[in-house]
XYZ file of C-alpha atoms in Angstrom:
493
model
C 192.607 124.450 97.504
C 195.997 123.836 95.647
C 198.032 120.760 95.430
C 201.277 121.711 97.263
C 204.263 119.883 99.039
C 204.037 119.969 102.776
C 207.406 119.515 104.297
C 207.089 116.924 107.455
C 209.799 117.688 110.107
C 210.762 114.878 112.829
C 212.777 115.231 115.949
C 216.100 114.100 115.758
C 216.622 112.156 118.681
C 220.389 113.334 119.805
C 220.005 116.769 119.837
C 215.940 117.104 119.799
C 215.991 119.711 116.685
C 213.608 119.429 113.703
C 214.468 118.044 110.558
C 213.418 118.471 107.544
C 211.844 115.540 105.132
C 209.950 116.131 102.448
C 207.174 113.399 102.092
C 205.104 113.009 98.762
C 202.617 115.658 97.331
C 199.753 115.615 100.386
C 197.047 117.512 98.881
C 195.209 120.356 100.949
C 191.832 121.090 101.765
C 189.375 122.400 105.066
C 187.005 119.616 103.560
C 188.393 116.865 106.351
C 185.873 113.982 105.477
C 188.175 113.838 102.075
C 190.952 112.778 104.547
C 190.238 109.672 105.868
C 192.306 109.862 109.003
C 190.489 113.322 109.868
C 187.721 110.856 109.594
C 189.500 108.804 112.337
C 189.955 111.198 114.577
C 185.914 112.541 114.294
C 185.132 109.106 115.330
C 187.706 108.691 117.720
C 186.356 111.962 118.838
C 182.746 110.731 119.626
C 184.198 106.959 120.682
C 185.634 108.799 123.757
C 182.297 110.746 123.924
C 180.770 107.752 124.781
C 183.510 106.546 126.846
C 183.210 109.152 129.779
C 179.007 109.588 128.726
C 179.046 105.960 129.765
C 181.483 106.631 133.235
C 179.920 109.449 134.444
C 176.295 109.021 134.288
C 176.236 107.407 137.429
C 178.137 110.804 139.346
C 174.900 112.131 138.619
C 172.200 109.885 138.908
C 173.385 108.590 142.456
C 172.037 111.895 143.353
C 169.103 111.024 142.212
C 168.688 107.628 143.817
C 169.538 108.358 147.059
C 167.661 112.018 147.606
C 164.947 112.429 149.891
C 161.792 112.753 147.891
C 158.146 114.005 149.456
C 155.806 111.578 148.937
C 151.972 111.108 149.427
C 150.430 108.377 150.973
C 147.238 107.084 150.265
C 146.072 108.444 153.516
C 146.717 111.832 152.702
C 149.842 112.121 154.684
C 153.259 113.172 153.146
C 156.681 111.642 153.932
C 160.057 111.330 152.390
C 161.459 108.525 150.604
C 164.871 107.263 148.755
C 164.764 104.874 145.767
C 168.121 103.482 147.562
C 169.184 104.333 151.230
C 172.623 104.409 150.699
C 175.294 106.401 153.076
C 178.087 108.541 151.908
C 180.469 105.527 152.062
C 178.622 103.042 149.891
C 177.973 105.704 147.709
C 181.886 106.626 147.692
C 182.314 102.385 146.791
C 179.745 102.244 144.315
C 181.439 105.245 142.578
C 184.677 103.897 142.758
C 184.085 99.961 141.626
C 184.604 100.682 138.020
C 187.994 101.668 138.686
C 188.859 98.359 140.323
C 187.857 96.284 136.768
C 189.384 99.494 134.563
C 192.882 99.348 136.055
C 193.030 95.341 135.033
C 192.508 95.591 131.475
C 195.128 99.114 130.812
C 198.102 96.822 129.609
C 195.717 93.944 127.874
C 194.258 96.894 125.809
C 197.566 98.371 124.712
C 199.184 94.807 124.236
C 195.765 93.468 122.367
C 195.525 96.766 120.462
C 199.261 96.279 119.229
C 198.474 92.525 118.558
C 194.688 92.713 116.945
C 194.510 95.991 116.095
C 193.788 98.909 117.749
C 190.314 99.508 116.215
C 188.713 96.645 117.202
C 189.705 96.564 120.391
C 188.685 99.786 120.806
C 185.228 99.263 119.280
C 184.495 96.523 121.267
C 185.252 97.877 124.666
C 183.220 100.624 124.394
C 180.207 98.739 123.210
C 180.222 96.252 125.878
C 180.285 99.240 128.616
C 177.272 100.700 126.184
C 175.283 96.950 126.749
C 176.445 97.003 130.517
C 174.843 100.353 130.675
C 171.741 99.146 129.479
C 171.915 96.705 132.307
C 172.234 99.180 135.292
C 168.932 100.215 136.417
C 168.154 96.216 137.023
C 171.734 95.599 138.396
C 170.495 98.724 140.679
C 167.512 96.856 142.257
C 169.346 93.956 143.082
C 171.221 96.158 145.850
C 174.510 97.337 146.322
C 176.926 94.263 145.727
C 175.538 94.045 142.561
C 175.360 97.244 141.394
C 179.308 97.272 142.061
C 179.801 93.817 140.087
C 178.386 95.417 137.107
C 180.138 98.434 137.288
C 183.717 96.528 137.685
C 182.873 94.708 134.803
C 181.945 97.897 132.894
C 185.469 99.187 134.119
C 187.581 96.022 132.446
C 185.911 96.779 129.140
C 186.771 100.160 128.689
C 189.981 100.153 130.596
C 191.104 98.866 126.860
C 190.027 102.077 125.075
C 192.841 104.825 126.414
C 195.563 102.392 125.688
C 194.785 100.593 122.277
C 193.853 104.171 120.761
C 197.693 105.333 120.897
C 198.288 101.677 118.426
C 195.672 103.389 115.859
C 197.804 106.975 116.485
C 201.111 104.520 115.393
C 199.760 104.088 112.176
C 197.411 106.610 111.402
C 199.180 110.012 112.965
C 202.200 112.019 111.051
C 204.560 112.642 113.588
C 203.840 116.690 113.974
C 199.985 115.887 113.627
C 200.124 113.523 116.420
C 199.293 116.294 119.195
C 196.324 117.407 117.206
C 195.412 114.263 116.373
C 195.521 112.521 119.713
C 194.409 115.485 122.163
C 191.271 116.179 119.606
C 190.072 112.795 120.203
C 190.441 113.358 123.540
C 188.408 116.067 123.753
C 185.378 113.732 123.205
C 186.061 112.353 126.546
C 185.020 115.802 127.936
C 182.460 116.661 125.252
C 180.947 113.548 126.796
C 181.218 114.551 130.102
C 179.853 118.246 129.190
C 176.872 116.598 127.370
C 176.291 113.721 130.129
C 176.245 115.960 133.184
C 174.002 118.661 132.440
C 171.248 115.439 130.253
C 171.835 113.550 133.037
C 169.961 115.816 135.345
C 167.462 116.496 132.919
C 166.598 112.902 132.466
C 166.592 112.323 135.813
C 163.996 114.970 136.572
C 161.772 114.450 133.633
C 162.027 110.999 133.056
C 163.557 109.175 136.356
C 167.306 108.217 136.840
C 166.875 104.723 134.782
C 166.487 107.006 131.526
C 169.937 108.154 131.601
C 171.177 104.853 131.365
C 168.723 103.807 128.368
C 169.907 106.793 126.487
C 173.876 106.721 126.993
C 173.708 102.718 126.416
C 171.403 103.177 122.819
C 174.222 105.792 121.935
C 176.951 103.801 122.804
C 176.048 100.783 120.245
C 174.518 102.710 117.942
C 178.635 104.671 117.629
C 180.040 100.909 117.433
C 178.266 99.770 114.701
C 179.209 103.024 112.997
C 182.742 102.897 113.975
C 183.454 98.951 112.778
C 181.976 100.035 109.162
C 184.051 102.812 109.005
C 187.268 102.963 110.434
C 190.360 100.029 109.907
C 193.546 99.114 111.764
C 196.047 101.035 109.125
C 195.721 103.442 106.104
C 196.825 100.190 104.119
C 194.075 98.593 104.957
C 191.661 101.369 104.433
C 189.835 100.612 100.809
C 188.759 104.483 100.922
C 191.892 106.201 101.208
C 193.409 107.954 98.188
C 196.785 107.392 97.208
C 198.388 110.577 97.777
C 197.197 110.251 101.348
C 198.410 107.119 101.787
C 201.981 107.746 100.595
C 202.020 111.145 102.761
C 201.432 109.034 106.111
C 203.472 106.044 105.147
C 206.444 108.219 104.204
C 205.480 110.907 107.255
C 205.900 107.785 109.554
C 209.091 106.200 107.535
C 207.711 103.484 105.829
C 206.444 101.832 109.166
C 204.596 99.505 107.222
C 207.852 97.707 105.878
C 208.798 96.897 110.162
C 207.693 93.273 111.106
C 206.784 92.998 114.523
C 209.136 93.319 117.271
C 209.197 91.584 120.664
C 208.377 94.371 124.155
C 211.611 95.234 125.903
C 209.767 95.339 129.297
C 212.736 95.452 131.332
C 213.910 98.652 129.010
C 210.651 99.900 129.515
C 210.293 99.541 132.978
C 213.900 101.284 133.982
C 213.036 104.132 131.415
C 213.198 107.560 134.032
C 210.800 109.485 130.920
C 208.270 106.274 131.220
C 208.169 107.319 135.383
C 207.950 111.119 134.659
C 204.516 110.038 132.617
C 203.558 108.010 135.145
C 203.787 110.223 138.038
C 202.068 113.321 135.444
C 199.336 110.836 134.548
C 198.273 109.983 137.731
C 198.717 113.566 139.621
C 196.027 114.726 136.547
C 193.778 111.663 137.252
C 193.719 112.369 140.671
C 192.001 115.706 140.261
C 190.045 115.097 137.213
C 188.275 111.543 138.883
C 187.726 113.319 142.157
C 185.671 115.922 140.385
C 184.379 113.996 138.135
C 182.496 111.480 141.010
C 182.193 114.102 143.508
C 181.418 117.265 142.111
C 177.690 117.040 141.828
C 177.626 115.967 145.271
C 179.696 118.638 146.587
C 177.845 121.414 144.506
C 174.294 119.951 145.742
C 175.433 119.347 149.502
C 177.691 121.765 149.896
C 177.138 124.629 147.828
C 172.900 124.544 148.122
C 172.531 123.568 144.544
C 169.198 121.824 142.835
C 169.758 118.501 140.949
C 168.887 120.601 137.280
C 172.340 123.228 138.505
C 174.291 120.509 139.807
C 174.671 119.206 136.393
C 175.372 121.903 134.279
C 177.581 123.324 136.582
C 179.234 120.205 137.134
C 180.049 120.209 132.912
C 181.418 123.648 133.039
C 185.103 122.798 133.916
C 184.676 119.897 131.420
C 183.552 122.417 128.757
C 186.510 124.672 129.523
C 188.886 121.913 128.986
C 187.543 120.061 125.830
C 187.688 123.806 124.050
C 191.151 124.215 125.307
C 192.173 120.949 124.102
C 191.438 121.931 120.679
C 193.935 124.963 121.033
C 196.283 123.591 123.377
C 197.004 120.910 121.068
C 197.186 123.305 117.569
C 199.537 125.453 119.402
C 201.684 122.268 120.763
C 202.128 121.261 116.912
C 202.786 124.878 115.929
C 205.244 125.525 118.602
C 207.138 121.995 116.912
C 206.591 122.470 113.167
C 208.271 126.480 113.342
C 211.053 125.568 115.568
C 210.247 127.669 118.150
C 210.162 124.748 120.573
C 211.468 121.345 120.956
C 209.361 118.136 121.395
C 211.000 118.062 124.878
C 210.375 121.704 125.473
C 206.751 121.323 124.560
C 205.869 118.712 126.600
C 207.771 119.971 129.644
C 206.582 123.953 129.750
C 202.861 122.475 128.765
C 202.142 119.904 131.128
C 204.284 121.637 134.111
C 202.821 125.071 133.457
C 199.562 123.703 133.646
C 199.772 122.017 136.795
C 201.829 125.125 138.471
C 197.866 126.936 137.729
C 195.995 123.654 138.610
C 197.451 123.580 142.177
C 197.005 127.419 142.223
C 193.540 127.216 142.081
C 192.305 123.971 143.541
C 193.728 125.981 146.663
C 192.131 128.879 145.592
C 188.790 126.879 145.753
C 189.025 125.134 148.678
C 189.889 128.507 150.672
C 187.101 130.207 149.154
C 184.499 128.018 149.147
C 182.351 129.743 148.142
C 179.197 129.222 145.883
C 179.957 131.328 142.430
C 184.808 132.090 143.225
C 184.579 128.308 144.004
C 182.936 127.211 140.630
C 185.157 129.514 138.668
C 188.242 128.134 140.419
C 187.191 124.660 139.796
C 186.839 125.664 136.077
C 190.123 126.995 136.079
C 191.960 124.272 137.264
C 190.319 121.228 135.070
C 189.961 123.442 132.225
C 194.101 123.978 132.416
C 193.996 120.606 132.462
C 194.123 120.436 128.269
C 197.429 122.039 128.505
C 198.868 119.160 130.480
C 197.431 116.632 128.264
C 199.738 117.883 125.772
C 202.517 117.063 127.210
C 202.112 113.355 129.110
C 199.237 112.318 127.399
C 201.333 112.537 123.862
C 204.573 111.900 125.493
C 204.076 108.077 124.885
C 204.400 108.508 120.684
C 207.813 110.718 121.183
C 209.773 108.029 123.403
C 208.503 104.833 121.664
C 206.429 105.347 118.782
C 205.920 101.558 118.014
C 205.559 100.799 121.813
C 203.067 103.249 122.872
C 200.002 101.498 123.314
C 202.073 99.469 125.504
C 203.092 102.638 127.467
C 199.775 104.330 128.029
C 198.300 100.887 129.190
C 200.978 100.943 131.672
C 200.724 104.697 132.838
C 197.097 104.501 133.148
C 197.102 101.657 134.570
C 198.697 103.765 137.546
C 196.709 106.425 136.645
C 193.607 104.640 137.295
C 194.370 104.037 140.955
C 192.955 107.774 141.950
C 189.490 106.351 140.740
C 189.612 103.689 143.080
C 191.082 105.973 145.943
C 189.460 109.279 145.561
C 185.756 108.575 145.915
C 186.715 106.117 148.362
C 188.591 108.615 150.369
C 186.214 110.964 149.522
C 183.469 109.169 151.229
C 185.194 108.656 154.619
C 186.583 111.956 154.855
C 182.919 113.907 153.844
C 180.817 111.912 157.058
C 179.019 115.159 157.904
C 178.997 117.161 154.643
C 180.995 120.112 156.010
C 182.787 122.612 154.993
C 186.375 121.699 156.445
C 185.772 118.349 154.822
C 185.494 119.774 151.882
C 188.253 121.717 151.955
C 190.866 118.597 152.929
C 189.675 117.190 149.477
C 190.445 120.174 147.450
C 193.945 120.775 149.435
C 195.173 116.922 148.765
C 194.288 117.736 144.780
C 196.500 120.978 144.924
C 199.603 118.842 146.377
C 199.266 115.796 144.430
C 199.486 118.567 141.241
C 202.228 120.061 142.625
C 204.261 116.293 143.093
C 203.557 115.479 139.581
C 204.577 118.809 138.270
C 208.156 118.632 140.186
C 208.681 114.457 139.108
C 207.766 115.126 134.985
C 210.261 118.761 135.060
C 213.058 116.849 135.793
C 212.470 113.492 133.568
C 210.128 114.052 130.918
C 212.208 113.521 127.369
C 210.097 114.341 123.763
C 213.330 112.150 122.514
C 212.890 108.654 121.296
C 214.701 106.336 123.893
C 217.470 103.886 122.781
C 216.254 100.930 123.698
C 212.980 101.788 121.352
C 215.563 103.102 118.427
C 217.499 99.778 118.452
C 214.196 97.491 118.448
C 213.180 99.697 115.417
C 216.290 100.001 113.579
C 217.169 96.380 113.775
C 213.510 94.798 112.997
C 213.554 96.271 109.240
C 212.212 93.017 106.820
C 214.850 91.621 104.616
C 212.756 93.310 101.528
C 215.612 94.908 99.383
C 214.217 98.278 99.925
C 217.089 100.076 101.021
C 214.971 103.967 100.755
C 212.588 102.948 103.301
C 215.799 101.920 105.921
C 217.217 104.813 105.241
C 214.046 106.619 105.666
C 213.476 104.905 109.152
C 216.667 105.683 110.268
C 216.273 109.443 109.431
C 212.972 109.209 111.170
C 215.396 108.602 114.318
């Protein structure tokens, strides 16, 4: 296609309007492994792939492990046998324990990403969850206690990945490319999950429940090695990148590479009412998505009189739903920007809210029903709406503090995390006898906790940058004598 000159528009952070800048000449073309941070966000794309490939694996094979299988005895006689005789409540710990070492690490990836650079920190968590993974089936035999150890540990090395991928966004992401950007890397993390589930339960049957661990954990360092070849902290740095592409993002971003470092304003941060509204829309969205995510196979094979080979491919479907609504929920987010039919505060605010007022909707709908086809499509309702919301908090962090938002999402998922320690835990004590009633107290706590998020982010969400993030990047320009790219940084604001 033609060369042409793609206006960039910004948010101007007093009256949250667009504005006009016109960056240099940015060259277009569908062919997106010509653009190397298109090529960034593919890889991104299959790094989070791995990410919840590597979490989830475990929702399923537990199943496996602790079903009652018919065996024959040399005798002749048949009985039933479990690889592990574990009751709903160590299965409920055991599901939880990589939550416990994944909420440590949220702020050490986002500070470590800003620090070290976001790729490598990224890189390297998931490929010591991928050698961890590798680990499980012996970790497995050596009981419970251990099981959990490894899976903590697993949980501290990827609890860097969410966070340190919004410091590669910083630098790599024009600011009305960032929802596209971000929320199609995201979308790995469900393409993983829609892949894992429905394998998982193939592997399982064909090949026993230690397969699916094999296979994830091969996958996983085989995308690391593939990842650290290709992909580098900054377009600067990236020996690959043509110019033209290189001067689009730089002056797209207002010269961000001319800004030396600048010191955290953590007591800024932590007074900021749009940081809360995040926080409380993070973690009502977590809550839902994590108590699916460990319990669903469970609750479709227990509850619902599903086989093991169902329980997985049912259990991707609302995973499938979302990761193909992320890809339009986030082109529309941009669109809605870029034409000025929204603000960046609008966006984020009739997005995420909107898509919570449906997820509550339905989460009731399916614990009322309960029922084994209207339940599923409920369910796949609800998480699938989910991409919507992800538009608004998950992005949020790059409109209030570009520079600081690695920072940001290591400290709203570090809240955000807390469901995955609570909800199978919960879970597990609540669901002693498998009923129906249980059940349904699970699926009504979802619906509320949607419904308290939705109310919190309405009233305090902001697409604005905040002041105390404007004056630590207005006053941290290097004495360099270029006067354009001040200017340009302060336009930017």
């Amino acid at each position: 296609m033609g060369v042409e000159e793609q206006p960039n528009q910004f948010t101007n952070k007093s009256t949250d309007q667009i504005i006009d800048y016109i960056p240099e000449k940015e060259p277009l073309t569908w062919m997106f492994w010509k653009k190397r941070r298109y090529i960034v966000v593919v890889l991104a794309f299959f790094g989070f792939f791995n990410v919840y490939s590597l979490r989830v694996n475990l929702s399923v094979a537990i199943v496996a492990m602790t079903e009652n299988r018919t065996i024959e005895y040399a005798n002749g006689t048949y009985g039933h046998e479990q690889y592990f005789n574990w009751n709903s409540t160590e299965q409920g710990l055991i599901l939880s324990a990589f939550f416990y070492g994944y909420i440590l690490t949220q702020l050490a990836g986002g500070y470590f990403g800003q620090k070290l650079g976001g790729n490598i920190v990224f890189g390297a968590g998931i490929f010591s969850t991928a050698v961890l993974t590798l680990l499980t089936p012996l970790a497995a035999t050596g009981g419970v206690y251990v099981l959990m150890a490894v899976r903590v540990i697993e949980g501290i090395f990827e609890g860097v990945t969410f966070p340190c991928i919004h410091s590669v966004w910083s630098k790599w992401a024009p600011p009305h490319e960032r929802s596209r950007m971000a929320t199609i890397s995201f979308a790995g993390a469900y393409a993983g999950t829609v892949v894992a589930m429905p394998l998982s339960g193939i592997l399982a049957s064909s090949w026993g429940w230690e397969s699916l661990f094999y296979f994830f954990g091969a996958i996983g360092v085989v995308w690391f090695i593939i990842w650290m070849i290709v992909v580098r902290e900054s377009p600067s740095k990236d020996r690959f990148i043509s110019k033209d592409e290189l001067d689009y993002i730089n002056s797209s971003l207002g010269n961000m590479k001319k800004l030396a470092p600048v010191p955290t304003p953590w007591k800024a941060i932590f007074t900021s009412p749009p940081l809360y509204a995040i926080c409380a829309s993070h973690f009502s969205e977590n809550w839902g998505f994590y108590t699916l995510i460990t319990q669903l196979p469970t609750f479709l094979k227990d509850t619902m009189g599903y086989d093991l080979n169902k329980t997985g491919f049912l259990s991707a479907a609302p995973y499938l739903a979302m990761g193909i609504l992320l890809f339009v929920a986030g082109y529309m987010a941009d669109i809605f920007q870029v034409k000025g039919w929204l603000t960046t505060t609008q966006v984020r605010k009739y997005f995420n809210c909107g898509a919570f007022l449906f997820q509550t909707v339905f989460m009731m709908l399916a614990a009322y029903l309960l029922h084994p086809v209207w339940s599923v499509v409920c369910i796949i309702i609800a998480v699938g709406l989910g991409a919507y919301a992800w538009c608004g908090f998950a992005v949020n962090h790059l409109d209030i503090a570009p520079r600081h938002a690695s920072v940001l999402m290591g400290i709203t998922n570090t809240l955000a995390t807390i469901p995955g320690i609570v909800s199978p835990t919960l879970t597990g004590v609540l669901v002693k006898n498998k009923d129906e009633n249980e059940w349904r107290i699970v699926f009504y706590i979802s619906s509320g906790i949607y419904l308290v998020g939705c109310v919190i982010y309405w009233f305090w969400c902001s697409g604005e940058v905040q002041p105390w993030a404007v004056v630590e990047e207005t006053t941290n320009v290097e004495d360099s004598g270029d006067v354009k790219g001040e200017a340009e940084m302060k336009e930017y604001k």
